[in-house]
Amino acid sequence: CLLGVVVAFLSCAEATNYTVGGSEGWKIPSSAGAYSDWASQHTFEVGDVLVFDFDSSNNHVADVTKEDYDACNTDSPFTVLSTSPANYSLDTAGDYYFLCTTAGHCSQGQKLAITVTEPPSGPTSSPPGSPPPPSPTTGATTSPSSVSSSLGVARLVLLMSILMGLLSQLFS
C-alpha cells in the first residue's frame, strides 16, 4: 500500500510523453494538415517528450529552423534522429520545427511545428526570439518534468502527511 502511494506520487512529477501523430506515428500523413491538427489537440510544456515512432528504413526526423521548415529544406538540420522510436525532450520554451528528411515526404505533409510553454508555475521563459537548443534523446520514454519549487514542496508535504498517517496506523 505504501509503495503504491509513493509510485502514484512520483508519477505526478513526470513529463508528459506525446507520440507524434498518435497511433499513426511519424509517416506521410493522409492529409497535409494531419500533424498540425494533431498538435492543436495538445499543450506542450517544458519537460515534455515527443516520441517519434517510424519505419527507420524509410523515415527520419530532423529539427530545423522555421525557414527550413517552411521550405522543406533538409540541408542543415540541428539534429537528425534516425532510429525509431526517437525521443525528443522539450527543454526550453519556444517554437520547434520538425520534418522528415526523406525526399518528398515533407512536401506531402510529414512535418510538425509546435509551441512549447513553461509549466503554469515554472521558471521564466527564454527571451523572445531566442531559438530553443536542440535536445534529442533516445532510450527511455519518460523524462523528469521541470517542477516548480512550490509545487514540489506541496507534493512533498502531501506525501509526508500520507506517510505519517500510514505509519501512525501501523504502530497504534
mmCIF file of C-alpha atoms in Angstrom:
data_model
loop_
_atom_site.group_PDB
_atom_site.id
_atom_site.type_symbol
_atom_site.label_atom_id
_atom_site.label_comp_id
_atom_site.label_asym_id
_atom_site.label_seq_id
_atom_site.Cartn_x
_atom_site.Cartn_y
_atom_site.Cartn_z
ATOM 1 C CA CYS A 1 0.000 0.000 0.000
ATOM 2 C CA LEU A 2 2.757 2.431 0.970
ATOM 3 C CA LEU A 3 4.723 1.606 -2.173
ATOM 4 C CA GLY A 4 1.620 2.279 -4.281
ATOM 5 C CA VAL A 5 1.227 5.730 -2.707
ATOM 6 C CA VAL A 6 4.879 6.582 -3.378
ATOM 7 C CA VAL A 7 4.688 5.378 -7.012
ATOM 8 C CA ALA A 8 1.486 7.346 -7.592
ATOM 9 C CA PHE A 9 3.075 10.442 -6.076
ATOM 10 C CA LEU A 10 6.223 10.215 -8.173
ATOM 11 C CA SER A 11 4.295 9.627 -11.392
ATOM 12 C CA CYS A 12 2.703 13.078 -10.944
ATOM 13 C CA ALA A 13 6.140 14.679 -11.322
ATOM 14 C CA GLU A 14 6.982 13.031 -14.648
ATOM 15 C CA ALA A 15 6.847 14.729 -18.004
ATOM 16 C CA THR A 16 4.126 14.005 -20.492
ATOM 17 C CA ASN A 17 5.169 11.871 -23.436
ATOM 18 C CA TYR A 18 3.443 12.558 -26.732
ATOM 19 C CA THR A 19 3.609 10.018 -29.548
ATOM 20 C CA VAL A 20 3.719 12.294 -32.584
ATOM 21 C CA GLY A 21 0.743 11.583 -34.830
ATOM 22 C CA GLY A 22 -0.908 9.396 -32.199
ATOM 23 C CA SER A 23 -1.461 5.801 -33.286
ATOM 24 C CA GLU A 24 -0.461 6.661 -36.872
ATOM 25 C CA GLY A 25 3.056 7.633 -35.807
ATOM 26 C CA TRP A 26 5.552 9.546 -37.931
ATOM 27 C CA LYS A 27 4.861 8.839 -41.616
ATOM 28 C CA ILE A 28 3.426 10.560 -44.683
ATOM 29 C CA PRO A 29 0.004 11.604 -43.386
ATOM 30 C CA SER A 30 -3.312 11.000 -45.097
ATOM 31 C CA SER A 31 -3.854 14.779 -45.249
ATOM 32 C CA ALA A 32 -1.375 17.658 -45.453
ATOM 33 C CA GLY A 33 -2.579 19.200 -42.180
ATOM 34 C CA ALA A 34 -2.683 15.997 -40.125
ATOM 35 C CA TYR A 35 0.284 16.891 -37.886
ATOM 36 C CA SER A 36 -0.983 20.455 -37.370
ATOM 37 C CA ASP A 37 -4.352 19.016 -36.370
ATOM 38 C CA TRP A 38 -2.670 16.550 -34.007
ATOM 39 C CA ALA A 39 -0.517 19.285 -32.400
ATOM 40 C CA SER A 40 -3.523 21.588 -31.919
ATOM 41 C CA GLN A 41 -5.053 18.981 -29.594
ATOM 42 C CA HIS A 42 -2.129 19.173 -27.147
ATOM 43 C CA THR A 43 -0.437 21.703 -24.916
ATOM 44 C CA PHE A 44 3.311 21.146 -24.877
ATOM 45 C CA GLU A 45 5.321 22.249 -21.853
ATOM 46 C CA VAL A 46 8.990 22.365 -20.948
ATOM 47 C CA GLY A 47 9.971 18.892 -19.747
ATOM 48 C CA ASP A 48 7.618 17.030 -22.087
ATOM 49 C CA VAL A 49 8.946 14.487 -24.557
ATOM 50 C CA LEU A 50 7.969 13.951 -28.185
ATOM 51 C CA VAL A 51 8.162 10.303 -29.202
ATOM 52 C CA PHE A 52 8.607 9.822 -32.941
ATOM 53 C CA ASP A 53 7.589 6.287 -33.931
ATOM 54 C CA PHE A 54 8.529 5.499 -37.530
ATOM 55 C CA ASP A 55 9.917 2.996 -40.019
ATOM 56 C CA SER A 56 13.660 3.643 -39.639
ATOM 57 C CA SER A 57 14.389 2.375 -43.145
ATOM 58 C CA ASN A 58 12.126 4.952 -44.803
ATOM 59 C CA ASN A 59 11.778 7.937 -42.442
ATOM 60 C CA HIS A 60 13.852 10.177 -40.203
ATOM 61 C CA VAL A 61 13.194 13.209 -38.035
ATOM 62 C CA ALA A 62 15.100 16.474 -38.326
ATOM 63 C CA ASP A 63 14.692 19.518 -36.141
ATOM 64 C CA VAL A 64 15.145 22.598 -38.269
ATOM 65 C CA THR A 65 14.686 26.360 -38.373
ATOM 66 C CA LYS A 66 11.333 27.898 -39.287
ATOM 67 C CA GLU A 67 12.755 28.929 -42.656
ATOM 68 C CA ASP A 68 13.887 25.372 -43.434
ATOM 69 C CA TYR A 69 10.545 24.034 -42.185
ATOM 70 C CA ASP A 70 8.608 26.402 -44.471
ATOM 71 C CA ALA A 71 10.815 25.488 -47.451
ATOM 72 C CA CYS A 72 11.057 21.748 -46.622
ATOM 73 C CA ASN A 73 14.821 22.207 -46.673
ATOM 74 C CA THR A 74 16.776 19.324 -45.100
ATOM 75 C CA ASP A 75 20.268 20.639 -45.909
ATOM 76 C CA SER A 76 21.173 21.999 -42.461
ATOM 77 C CA PRO A 77 19.181 20.400 -39.630
ATOM 78 C CA PHE A 78 20.186 20.891 -36.000
ATOM 79 C CA THR A 79 19.819 17.152 -35.430
ATOM 80 C CA VAL A 80 18.632 14.112 -37.363
ATOM 81 C CA LEU A 81 17.066 11.230 -35.464
ATOM 82 C CA SER A 82 17.240 8.037 -37.484
ATOM 83 C CA THR A 83 16.407 5.230 -35.057
ATOM 84 C CA SER A 84 12.821 4.627 -34.013
ATOM 85 C CA PRO A 85 11.354 5.217 -31.573
ATOM 86 C CA ALA A 86 13.186 8.519 -31.182
ATOM 87 C CA ASN A 87 12.568 10.691 -28.148
ATOM 88 C CA TYR A 88 12.995 14.450 -28.290
ATOM 89 C CA SER A 89 12.997 16.337 -24.975
ATOM 90 C CA LEU A 90 11.399 19.758 -24.996
ATOM 91 C CA ASP A 91 13.866 21.531 -22.704
ATOM 92 C CA THR A 92 13.069 25.189 -23.372
ATOM 93 C CA ALA A 93 10.017 27.272 -24.176
ATOM 94 C CA GLY A 94 9.659 28.389 -27.778
ATOM 95 C CA ASP A 95 8.810 27.168 -31.241
ATOM 96 C CA TYR A 96 10.067 23.839 -32.546
ATOM 97 C CA TYR A 97 10.043 22.620 -36.162
ATOM 98 C CA PHE A 98 10.444 19.043 -37.362
ATOM 99 C CA LEU A 99 10.351 17.392 -40.767
ATOM 100 C CA CYS A 100 11.152 14.106 -42.438
ATOM 101 C CA THR A 101 14.439 14.117 -44.345
ATOM 102 C CA THR A 102 13.288 11.572 -46.958
ATOM 103 C CA ALA A 103 12.863 13.294 -50.331
ATOM 104 C CA GLY A 104 9.285 14.376 -50.950
ATOM 105 C CA HIS A 105 7.931 13.437 -47.522
ATOM 106 C CA CYS A 106 7.904 16.987 -46.122
ATOM 107 C CA SER A 107 6.087 18.383 -49.157
ATOM 108 C CA GLN A 108 3.467 15.659 -48.616
ATOM 109 C CA GLY A 109 2.842 16.916 -45.082
ATOM 110 C CA GLN A 110 5.311 14.956 -42.955
ATOM 111 C CA LYS A 111 6.319 17.948 -40.861
ATOM 112 C CA LEU A 112 5.407 19.276 -37.445
ATOM 113 C CA ALA A 113 5.520 22.722 -35.844
ATOM 114 C CA ILE A 114 4.775 23.147 -32.143
ATOM 115 C CA THR A 115 4.996 25.812 -29.477
ATOM 116 C CA VAL A 116 6.327 24.831 -26.056
ATOM 117 C CA THR A 117 5.373 26.829 -22.976
ATOM 118 C CA GLU A 118 6.650 26.926 -19.426
ATOM 119 C CA PRO A 119 4.620 24.890 -16.920
ATOM 120 C CA PRO A 120 1.992 27.069 -15.179
ATOM 121 C CA SER A 121 4.221 27.823 -12.174
ATOM 122 C CA GLY A 122 7.541 27.084 -13.830
ATOM 123 C CA PRO A 123 10.626 29.277 -14.252
ATOM 124 C CA THR A 124 10.642 32.300 -16.529
ATOM 125 C CA SER A 125 10.781 31.673 -20.251
ATOM 126 C CA SER A 126 13.647 32.313 -22.636
ATOM 127 C CA PRO A 127 13.931 35.793 -24.131
ATOM 128 C CA PRO A 128 11.662 36.272 -27.161
ATOM 129 C CA GLY A 129 13.286 35.352 -30.437
ATOM 130 C CA SER A 130 15.886 33.017 -28.961
ATOM 131 C CA PRO A 131 15.611 29.595 -30.614
ATOM 132 C CA PRO A 132 15.446 26.541 -28.377
ATOM 133 C CA PRO A 133 18.614 24.463 -28.390
ATOM 134 C CA PRO A 134 18.199 21.015 -29.905
ATOM 135 C CA SER A 135 17.832 18.299 -27.313
ATOM 136 C CA PRO A 136 17.261 14.884 -28.843
ATOM 137 C CA THR A 137 17.374 11.835 -26.641
ATOM 138 C CA THR A 138 16.911 8.167 -27.257
ATOM 139 C CA GLY A 139 16.222 5.370 -24.864
ATOM 140 C CA ALA A 140 13.704 5.605 -22.044
ATOM 141 C CA THR A 141 10.346 7.119 -22.909
ATOM 142 C CA THR A 142 9.996 9.263 -19.805
ATOM 143 C CA SER A 143 11.867 12.296 -18.704
ATOM 144 C CA PRO A 144 11.517 14.142 -15.414
ATOM 145 C CA SER A 145 9.488 17.297 -15.689
ATOM 146 C CA SER A 146 10.650 20.688 -14.604
ATOM 147 C CA VAL A 147 8.583 21.058 -11.458
ATOM 148 C CA SER A 148 8.487 24.407 -9.726
ATOM 149 C CA SER A 149 9.813 24.501 -6.198
ATOM 150 C CA SER A 150 6.466 25.466 -4.662
ATOM 151 C CA LEU A 151 4.650 22.628 -6.407
ATOM 152 C CA GLY A 152 7.444 20.245 -5.426
ATOM 153 C CA VAL A 153 7.242 21.334 -1.788
ATOM 154 C CA ALA A 154 3.446 20.954 -1.768
ATOM 155 C CA ARG A 155 3.737 17.428 -3.130
ATOM 156 C CA LEU A 156 6.442 16.601 -0.611
ATOM 157 C CA VAL A 157 4.271 17.858 2.262
ATOM 158 C CA LEU A 158 1.333 15.810 0.955
ATOM 159 C CA LEU A 159 3.492 12.690 0.665
ATOM 160 C CA MET A 160 4.918 13.151 4.153
ATOM 161 C CA SER A 161 1.397 13.615 5.571
ATOM 162 C CA ILE A 162 0.231 10.397 3.939
ATOM 163 C CA LEU A 163 3.306 8.520 5.130
ATOM 164 C CA MET A 164 2.921 9.802 8.692
ATOM 165 C CA GLY A 165 -0.742 8.750 8.713
ATOM 166 C CA LEU A 166 0.107 5.277 7.474
ATOM 167 C CA LEU A 167 2.942 4.889 9.964
ATOM 168 C CA SER A 168 0.750 6.016 12.861
ATOM 169 C CA GLN A 169 -1.815 3.370 11.876
ATOM 170 C CA LEU A 170 0.877 0.682 11.734
ATOM 171 C CA PHE A 171 2.219 1.488 15.200
ATOM 172 C CA SER A 172 -1.053 2.058 17.050
#
